Coordinates of C-alpha atoms in Angstrom, one line a residue:
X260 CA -21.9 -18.7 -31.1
X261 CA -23.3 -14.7 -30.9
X262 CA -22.0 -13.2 -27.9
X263 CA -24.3 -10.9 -25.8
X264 CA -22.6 -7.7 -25.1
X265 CA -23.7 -5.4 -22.5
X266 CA -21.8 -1.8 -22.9
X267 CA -21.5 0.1 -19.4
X268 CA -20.5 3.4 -20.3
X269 CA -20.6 4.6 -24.0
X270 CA -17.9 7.4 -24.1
X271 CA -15.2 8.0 -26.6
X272 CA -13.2 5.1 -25.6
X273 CA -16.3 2.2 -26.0
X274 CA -17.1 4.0 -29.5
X275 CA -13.9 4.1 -30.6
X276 CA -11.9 0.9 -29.8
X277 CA -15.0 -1.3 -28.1
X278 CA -17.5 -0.9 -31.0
X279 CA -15.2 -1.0 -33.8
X280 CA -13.6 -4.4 -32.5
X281 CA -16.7 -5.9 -31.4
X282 CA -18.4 -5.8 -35.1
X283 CA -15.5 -7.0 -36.6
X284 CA -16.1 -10.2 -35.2
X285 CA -19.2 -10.4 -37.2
X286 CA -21.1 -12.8 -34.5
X287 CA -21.5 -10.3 -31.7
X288 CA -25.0 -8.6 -30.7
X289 CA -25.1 -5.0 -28.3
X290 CA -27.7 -5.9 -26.1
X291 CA -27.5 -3.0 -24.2
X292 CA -25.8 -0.2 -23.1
X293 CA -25.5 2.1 -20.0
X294 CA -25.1 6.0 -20.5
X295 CA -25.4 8.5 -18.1
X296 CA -27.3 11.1 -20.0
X297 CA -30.0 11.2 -22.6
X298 CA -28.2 12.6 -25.1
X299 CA -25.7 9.6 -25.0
X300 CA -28.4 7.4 -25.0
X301 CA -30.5 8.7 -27.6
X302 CA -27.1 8.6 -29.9
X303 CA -26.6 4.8 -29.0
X304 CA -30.5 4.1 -30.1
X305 CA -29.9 6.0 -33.4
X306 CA -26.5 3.9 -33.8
X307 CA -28.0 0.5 -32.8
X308 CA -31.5 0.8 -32.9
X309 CA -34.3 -0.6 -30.5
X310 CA -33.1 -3.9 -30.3
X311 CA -30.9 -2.1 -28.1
X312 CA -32.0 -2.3 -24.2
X313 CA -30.8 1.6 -23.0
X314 CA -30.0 2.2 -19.0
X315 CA -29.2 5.3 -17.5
X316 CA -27.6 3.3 -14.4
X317 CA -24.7 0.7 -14.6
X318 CA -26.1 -1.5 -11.9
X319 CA -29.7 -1.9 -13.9
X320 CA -27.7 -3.4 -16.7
X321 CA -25.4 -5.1 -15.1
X322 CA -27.9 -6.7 -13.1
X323 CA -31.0 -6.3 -15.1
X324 CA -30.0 -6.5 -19.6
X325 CA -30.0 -10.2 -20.9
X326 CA -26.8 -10.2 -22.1
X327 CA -23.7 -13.1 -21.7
X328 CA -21.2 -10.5 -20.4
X329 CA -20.4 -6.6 -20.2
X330 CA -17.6 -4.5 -20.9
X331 CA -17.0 -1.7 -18.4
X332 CA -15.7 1.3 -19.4
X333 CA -16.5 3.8 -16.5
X334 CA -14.2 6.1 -14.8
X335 CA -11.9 4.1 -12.9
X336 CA -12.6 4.4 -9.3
X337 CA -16.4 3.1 -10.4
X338 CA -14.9 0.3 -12.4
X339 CA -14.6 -2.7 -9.1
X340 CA -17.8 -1.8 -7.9
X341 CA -19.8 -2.6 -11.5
X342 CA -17.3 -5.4 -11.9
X343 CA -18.3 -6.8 -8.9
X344 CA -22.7 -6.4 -9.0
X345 CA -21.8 -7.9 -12.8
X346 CA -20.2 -10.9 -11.2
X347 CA -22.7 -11.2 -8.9
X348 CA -25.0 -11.6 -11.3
X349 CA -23.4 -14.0 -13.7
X350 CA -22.0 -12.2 -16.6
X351 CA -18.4 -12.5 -18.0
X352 CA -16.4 -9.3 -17.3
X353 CA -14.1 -7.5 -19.7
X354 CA -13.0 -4.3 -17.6
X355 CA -10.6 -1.1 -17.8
X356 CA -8.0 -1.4 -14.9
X357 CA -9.6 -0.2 -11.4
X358 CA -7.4 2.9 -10.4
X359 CA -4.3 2.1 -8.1
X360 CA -4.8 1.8 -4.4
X361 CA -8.8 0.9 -4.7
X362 CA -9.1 -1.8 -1.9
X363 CA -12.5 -3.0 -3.6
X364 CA -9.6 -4.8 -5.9
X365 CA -8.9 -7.5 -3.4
X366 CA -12.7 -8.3 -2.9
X367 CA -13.1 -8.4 -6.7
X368 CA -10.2 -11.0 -7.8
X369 CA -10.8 -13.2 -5.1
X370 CA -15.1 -13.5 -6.2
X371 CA -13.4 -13.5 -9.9
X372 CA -11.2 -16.1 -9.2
X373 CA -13.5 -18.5 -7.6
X374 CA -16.5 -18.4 -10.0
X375 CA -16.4 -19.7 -13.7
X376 CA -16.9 -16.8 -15.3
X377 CA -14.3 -15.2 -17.9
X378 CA -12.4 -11.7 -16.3
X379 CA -10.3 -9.6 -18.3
X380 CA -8.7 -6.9 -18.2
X381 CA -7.9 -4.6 -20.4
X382 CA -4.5 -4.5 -21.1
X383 CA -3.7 -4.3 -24.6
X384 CA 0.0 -4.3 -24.6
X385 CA -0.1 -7.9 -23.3
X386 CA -2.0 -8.7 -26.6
X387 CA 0.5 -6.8 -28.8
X388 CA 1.5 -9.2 -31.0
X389 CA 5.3 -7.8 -30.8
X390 CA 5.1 -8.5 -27.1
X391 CA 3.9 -11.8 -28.2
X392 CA 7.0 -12.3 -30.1
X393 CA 9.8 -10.8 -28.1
X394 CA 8.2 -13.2 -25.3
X395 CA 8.7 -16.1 -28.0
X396 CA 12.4 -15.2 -28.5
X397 CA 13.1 -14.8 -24.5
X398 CA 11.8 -19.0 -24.4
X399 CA 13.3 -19.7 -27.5
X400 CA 16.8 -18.2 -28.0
X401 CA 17.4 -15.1 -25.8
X402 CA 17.2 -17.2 -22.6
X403 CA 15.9 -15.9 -18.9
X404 CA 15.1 -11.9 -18.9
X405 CA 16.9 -9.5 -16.9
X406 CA 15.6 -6.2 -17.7
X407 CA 12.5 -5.0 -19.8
X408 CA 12.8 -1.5 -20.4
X409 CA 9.3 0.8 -21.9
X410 CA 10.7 3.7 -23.2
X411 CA 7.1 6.3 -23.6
X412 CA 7.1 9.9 -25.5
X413 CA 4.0 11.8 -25.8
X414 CA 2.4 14.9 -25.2
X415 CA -0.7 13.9 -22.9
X416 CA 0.7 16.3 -19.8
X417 CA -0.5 19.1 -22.2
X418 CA -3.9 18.0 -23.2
X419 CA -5.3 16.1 -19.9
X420 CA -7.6 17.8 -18.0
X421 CA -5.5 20.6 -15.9
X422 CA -7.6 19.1 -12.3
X423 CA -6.4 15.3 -12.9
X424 CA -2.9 16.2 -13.8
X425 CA -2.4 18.5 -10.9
X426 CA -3.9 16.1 -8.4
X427 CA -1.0 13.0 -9.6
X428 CA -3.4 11.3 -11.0
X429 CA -2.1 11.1 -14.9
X430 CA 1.2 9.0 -14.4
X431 CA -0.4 6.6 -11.8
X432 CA -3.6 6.3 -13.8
X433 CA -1.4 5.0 -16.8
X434 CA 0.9 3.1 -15.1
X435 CA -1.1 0.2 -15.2
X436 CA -1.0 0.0 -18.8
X437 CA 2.9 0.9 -19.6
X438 CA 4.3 -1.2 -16.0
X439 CA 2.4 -4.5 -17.7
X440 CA 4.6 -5.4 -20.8
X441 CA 6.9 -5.1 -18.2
X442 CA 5.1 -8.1 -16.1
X443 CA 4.1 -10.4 -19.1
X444 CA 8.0 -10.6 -20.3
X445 CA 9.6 -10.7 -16.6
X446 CA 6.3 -12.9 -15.5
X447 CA 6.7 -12.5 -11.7
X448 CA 5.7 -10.4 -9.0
X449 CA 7.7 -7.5 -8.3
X450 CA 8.9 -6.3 -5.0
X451 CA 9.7 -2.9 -5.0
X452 CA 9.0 0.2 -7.7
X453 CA 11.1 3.8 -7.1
X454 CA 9.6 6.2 -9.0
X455 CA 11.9 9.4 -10.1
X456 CA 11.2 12.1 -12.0
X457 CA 10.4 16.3 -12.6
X458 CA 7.2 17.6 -11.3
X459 CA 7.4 21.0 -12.9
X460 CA 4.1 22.5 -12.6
X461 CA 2.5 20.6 -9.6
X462 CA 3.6 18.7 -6.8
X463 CA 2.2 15.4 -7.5
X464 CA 2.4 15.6 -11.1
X465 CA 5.4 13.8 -12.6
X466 CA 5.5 14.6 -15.8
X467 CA 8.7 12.8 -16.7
X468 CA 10.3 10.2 -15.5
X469 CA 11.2 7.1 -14.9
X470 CA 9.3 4.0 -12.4
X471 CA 12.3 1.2 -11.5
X472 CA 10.4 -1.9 -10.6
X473 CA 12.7 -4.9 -8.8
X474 CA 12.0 -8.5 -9.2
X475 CA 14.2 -11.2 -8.0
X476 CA 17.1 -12.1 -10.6
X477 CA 15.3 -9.3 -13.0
X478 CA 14.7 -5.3 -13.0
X479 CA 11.6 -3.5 -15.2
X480 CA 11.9 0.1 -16.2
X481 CA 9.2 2.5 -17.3
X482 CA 10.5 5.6 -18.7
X483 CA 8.3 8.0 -19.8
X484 CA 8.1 12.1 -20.8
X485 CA 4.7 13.2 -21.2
X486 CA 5.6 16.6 -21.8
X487 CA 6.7 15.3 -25.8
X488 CA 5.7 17.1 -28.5
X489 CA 4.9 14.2 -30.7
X490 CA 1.9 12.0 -30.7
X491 CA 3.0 8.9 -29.1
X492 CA 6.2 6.9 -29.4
X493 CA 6.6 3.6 -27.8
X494 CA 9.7 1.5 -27.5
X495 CA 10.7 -1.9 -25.8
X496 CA 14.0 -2.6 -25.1
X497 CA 15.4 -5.7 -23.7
X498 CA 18.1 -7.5 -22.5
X499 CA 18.2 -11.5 -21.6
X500 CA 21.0 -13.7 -20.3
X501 CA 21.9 -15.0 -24.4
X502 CA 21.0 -11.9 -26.3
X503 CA 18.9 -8.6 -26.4
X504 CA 15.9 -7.4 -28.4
X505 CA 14.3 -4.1 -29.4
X506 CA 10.7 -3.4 -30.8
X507 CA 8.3 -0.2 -31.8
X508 CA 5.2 -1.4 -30.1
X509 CA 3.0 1.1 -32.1
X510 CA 4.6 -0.5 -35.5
X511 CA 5.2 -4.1 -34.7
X512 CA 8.7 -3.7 -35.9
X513 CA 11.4 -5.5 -34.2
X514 CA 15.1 -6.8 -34.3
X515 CA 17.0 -9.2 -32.1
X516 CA 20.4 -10.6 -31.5
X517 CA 22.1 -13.8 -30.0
X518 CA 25.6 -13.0 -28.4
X519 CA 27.7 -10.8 -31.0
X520 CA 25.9 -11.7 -33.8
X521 CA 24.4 -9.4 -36.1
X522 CA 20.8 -7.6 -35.9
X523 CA 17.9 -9.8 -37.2
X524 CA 14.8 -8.0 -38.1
X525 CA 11.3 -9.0 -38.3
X526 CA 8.1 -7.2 -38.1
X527 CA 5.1 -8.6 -35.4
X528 CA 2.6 -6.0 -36.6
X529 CA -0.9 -5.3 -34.6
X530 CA -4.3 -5.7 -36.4
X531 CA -5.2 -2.8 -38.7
X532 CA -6.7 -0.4 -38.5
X533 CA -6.0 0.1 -34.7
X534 CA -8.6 0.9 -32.5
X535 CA -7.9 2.8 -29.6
X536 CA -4.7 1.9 -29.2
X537 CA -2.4 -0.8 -30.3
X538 CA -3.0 -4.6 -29.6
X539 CA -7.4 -3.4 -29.0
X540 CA -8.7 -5.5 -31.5
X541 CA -6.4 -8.3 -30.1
X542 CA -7.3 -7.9 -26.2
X543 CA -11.1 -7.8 -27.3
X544 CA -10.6 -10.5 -29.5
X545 CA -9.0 -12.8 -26.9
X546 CA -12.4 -11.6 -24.8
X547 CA -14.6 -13.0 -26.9
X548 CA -12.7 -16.3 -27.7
X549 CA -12.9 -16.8 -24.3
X550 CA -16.5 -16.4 -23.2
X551 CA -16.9 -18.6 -26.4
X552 CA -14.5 -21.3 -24.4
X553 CA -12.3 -21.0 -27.0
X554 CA -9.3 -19.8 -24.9
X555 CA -8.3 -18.5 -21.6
X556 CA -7.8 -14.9 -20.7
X557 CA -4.1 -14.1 -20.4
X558 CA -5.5 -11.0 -17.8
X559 CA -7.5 -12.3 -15.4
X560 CA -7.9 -11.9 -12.0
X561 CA -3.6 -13.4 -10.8
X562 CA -2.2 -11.0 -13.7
X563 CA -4.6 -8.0 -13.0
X564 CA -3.9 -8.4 -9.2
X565 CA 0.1 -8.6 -9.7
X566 CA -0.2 -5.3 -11.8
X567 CA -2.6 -3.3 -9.8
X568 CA -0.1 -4.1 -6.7
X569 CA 2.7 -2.8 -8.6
X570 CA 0.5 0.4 -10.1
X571 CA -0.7 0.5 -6.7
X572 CA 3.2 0.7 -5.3
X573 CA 3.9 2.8 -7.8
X574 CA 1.4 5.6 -7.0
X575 CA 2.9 5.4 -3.3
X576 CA 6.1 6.2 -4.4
X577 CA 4.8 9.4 -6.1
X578 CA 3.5 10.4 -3.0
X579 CA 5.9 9.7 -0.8
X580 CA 9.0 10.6 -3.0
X581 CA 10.7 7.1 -2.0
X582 CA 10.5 3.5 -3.3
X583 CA 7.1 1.9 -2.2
X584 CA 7.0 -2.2 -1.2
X585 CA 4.7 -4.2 -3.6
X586 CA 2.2 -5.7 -1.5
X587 CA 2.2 -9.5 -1.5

C-alpha cells in the first residue's frame, strides 16, 4: 500500500530525519508540502518535482492536499492547532510534541482518541530499540522497575538561540523527549516532578540539572548538563526489584545483571544511518505500519497525554522553583 504524505513544515528537521526515513520505505509518495516562504518551496519543487502539491499555509494542506495523513513539523506552540484542522479533516497524524502547558492538548487527545484515525507522536526514544530491550528484560528477568534514571551531556545551552534559552524554554521544550523513556519503562502516570538545577546566565534557564519524577512504588530521574562540551551522550540506567541494567541509547549497547551475578552484555542497536536522532527511522516506521493497519502506535493520544502532563509539570517547577503536581 503507497502512503500519502503531506509534509507541514519543511525545515531542517523534515529534510533531515522525515525525508530520509520516509523514502526508505520505498512505497511512500510526498504529496505535498507546506513551507512558509518561496524560497523553501521552490527547493521542495526542485527536490520533488510537480507531482508535488506546494502550500504556503498549513491549514490549506491539511485541509485542502489529497494525501492519507501529514506529518507536522511546525514550531511547537502551532503544532495542536494543525493537529487538530488535520483531524478534522480526516488524515492520520504523525506530530512533534505540542509545547508543555498548551491547553489546546486536552481538546486534541480527546478528538484523537475518539476518531479512527492513527496519532503519533514523535517520540523516538520509545522506538529505540535498546529501550525496547531493557523493557524486555524488566518483564522477563529484572522484575517490577523502581527507578529509570536518563543521564544527558551535551552542549545545546551554547548553540540555541540566546532569546529561547533565556526565556526557559530549552530544558522544558526537551523534556518531553528525555522524561518519556522514563514513562515507557515505569508505564504509569507520574504524580509529582521537582526540578533542581544551576541557572547561571538567566533566571529561567536551567542549564543543568536534574527533573525527579514520583510514581507510586517507582521514581524517574532526568539528569541532564547542557552546558557539555561534547556532542551528545545518552545513558540509561536502571534498577528493578531482581536486577539492574545499563544502556548507551545513541549506540544500542547494553549490559544487565540478575542478583550478584556477573555483567551480561548485548548490543540492541538503532537503524543506520540515523536520522535525526536515534530510534527516527524506527518511530516513522511504526507510523507508516500503522496507517497501513499493520500495527498500533505505541504514542498515541493516552501516552502523549501522560507525557505532556508530566513535561507540562515539569515546566511549572522551573518556574516556580518547587515540585509541580502532575495533573490527572
Amino acid at each position: 500500500m503507497t502512503v500519502s504524505i503531506g509534509l507541514v513544515g519543511y525545515g531542517s528537521w523534515a529534510k533531515e530525519a522525515y525525508v530520509p526515513a520516509l523514502l526508505d520505505d520505498g512505497d511512500v509518495a510526498i504529496g505535498a508540502i507546506a513551507a512558509r516562504t518561496e524560497a523553501t518551496r521552490r527547493l521542495a519543487s526542485e527536490r520533488f518535482g510537480e507531482g508535488t502539491a506546494l502550500f504556503d499555509d498549513p491549514f490549506r494542506l491539511v485541509r485542502e492536499a489529497d494525501v492519507d495523513a501529514v506529518m507536522i513539523g511546525l514550531p511547537s506552540e502551532l503544532v495542536s492547532e494543525v493537529a487538530i484542522a488535520a483531524i478534522e479533516a480526516g488524515k492520520h497524524v504523525f506530530l512533534e510534541p505540542p509545547q508543555p502547558g498548551d491547553a489546546r492538548v486536552a481538546g486534541l487527545l480527546e478528538l484523537a482518541g475518539r476518531l479512527d484515525l492513527v496519532f503519533h507522536a514523535d517520540m523516538e526514544l520509545r522506538y529505540n530499540p535498546v529501550v525496547g530491550a531493557v523493557a524486555q528484560l524488566l518483564d522477563d528477568r529484572l522484575g517490577p522497575v523502581l527507578s529509570v534514571r536518563v543521564v544527558q551531556r551535551c552542549d545545546w545551552a551554547l548553540t540555541w538561540d540566546q532569546d529561547a534559552v533565556e526565556r526557559g524554554e530549552m530544558a522544558s521544550e526537551l523534556s518531553t523527549c528525555y522524561l518519556d523513556p522514563i514513562d515507557a519503562l515505569i508505564d504509569c502516570r507520574p504524580r509529582r516532578v521537582d526540578v533542581t538545577g544551576a541557572r547561571p546566565r538567566f533566571e529561567r534557564a536551567v542549564e543543568a540539572g536534574l527533573a525527579l519524577v514520583e510514581y507510586d512504588g517507582a521514581v524517574g530521574e532526568w539528569s541532564f548538563n547542557l552546558r557539555g562540551h561534547e556532542s551528545m551522550s545518552l545513558r540509561l540506567e536502571v534498577a528493578a526489584l531482581e536486577g539492574d541494567a545499563e544502556a548507551d541509547m545513541m549506540t544500542g549497547r547494553y549490559r544487565y545483571r540478575t542478583g550478584s551475578s556477573d555483567w551480561v552484555e548485548a548490543e540492541a542497536s538503532p537503524a543506520l544511518p540515523v536520522y535525526g536522532f536515534a530510534g527516527m527511522r524506527e518511530c516513522v516506521a511504526a507510523f507508516l505500519g500503522a496507517v497501513r493497519g499493520e500495527c498500533r502506535s505505541r504514542t498515541g493520544p493516552d501516552v502523549l497525554g501522560r507525557v505532556h502532563a508530566a513535561a507540562t509539570a515539569f515546566d511549572e517547577s522551573v518556574r516556580s522553583g518547587g515540585p509541580a503536581e502532575v495533573e490527572a
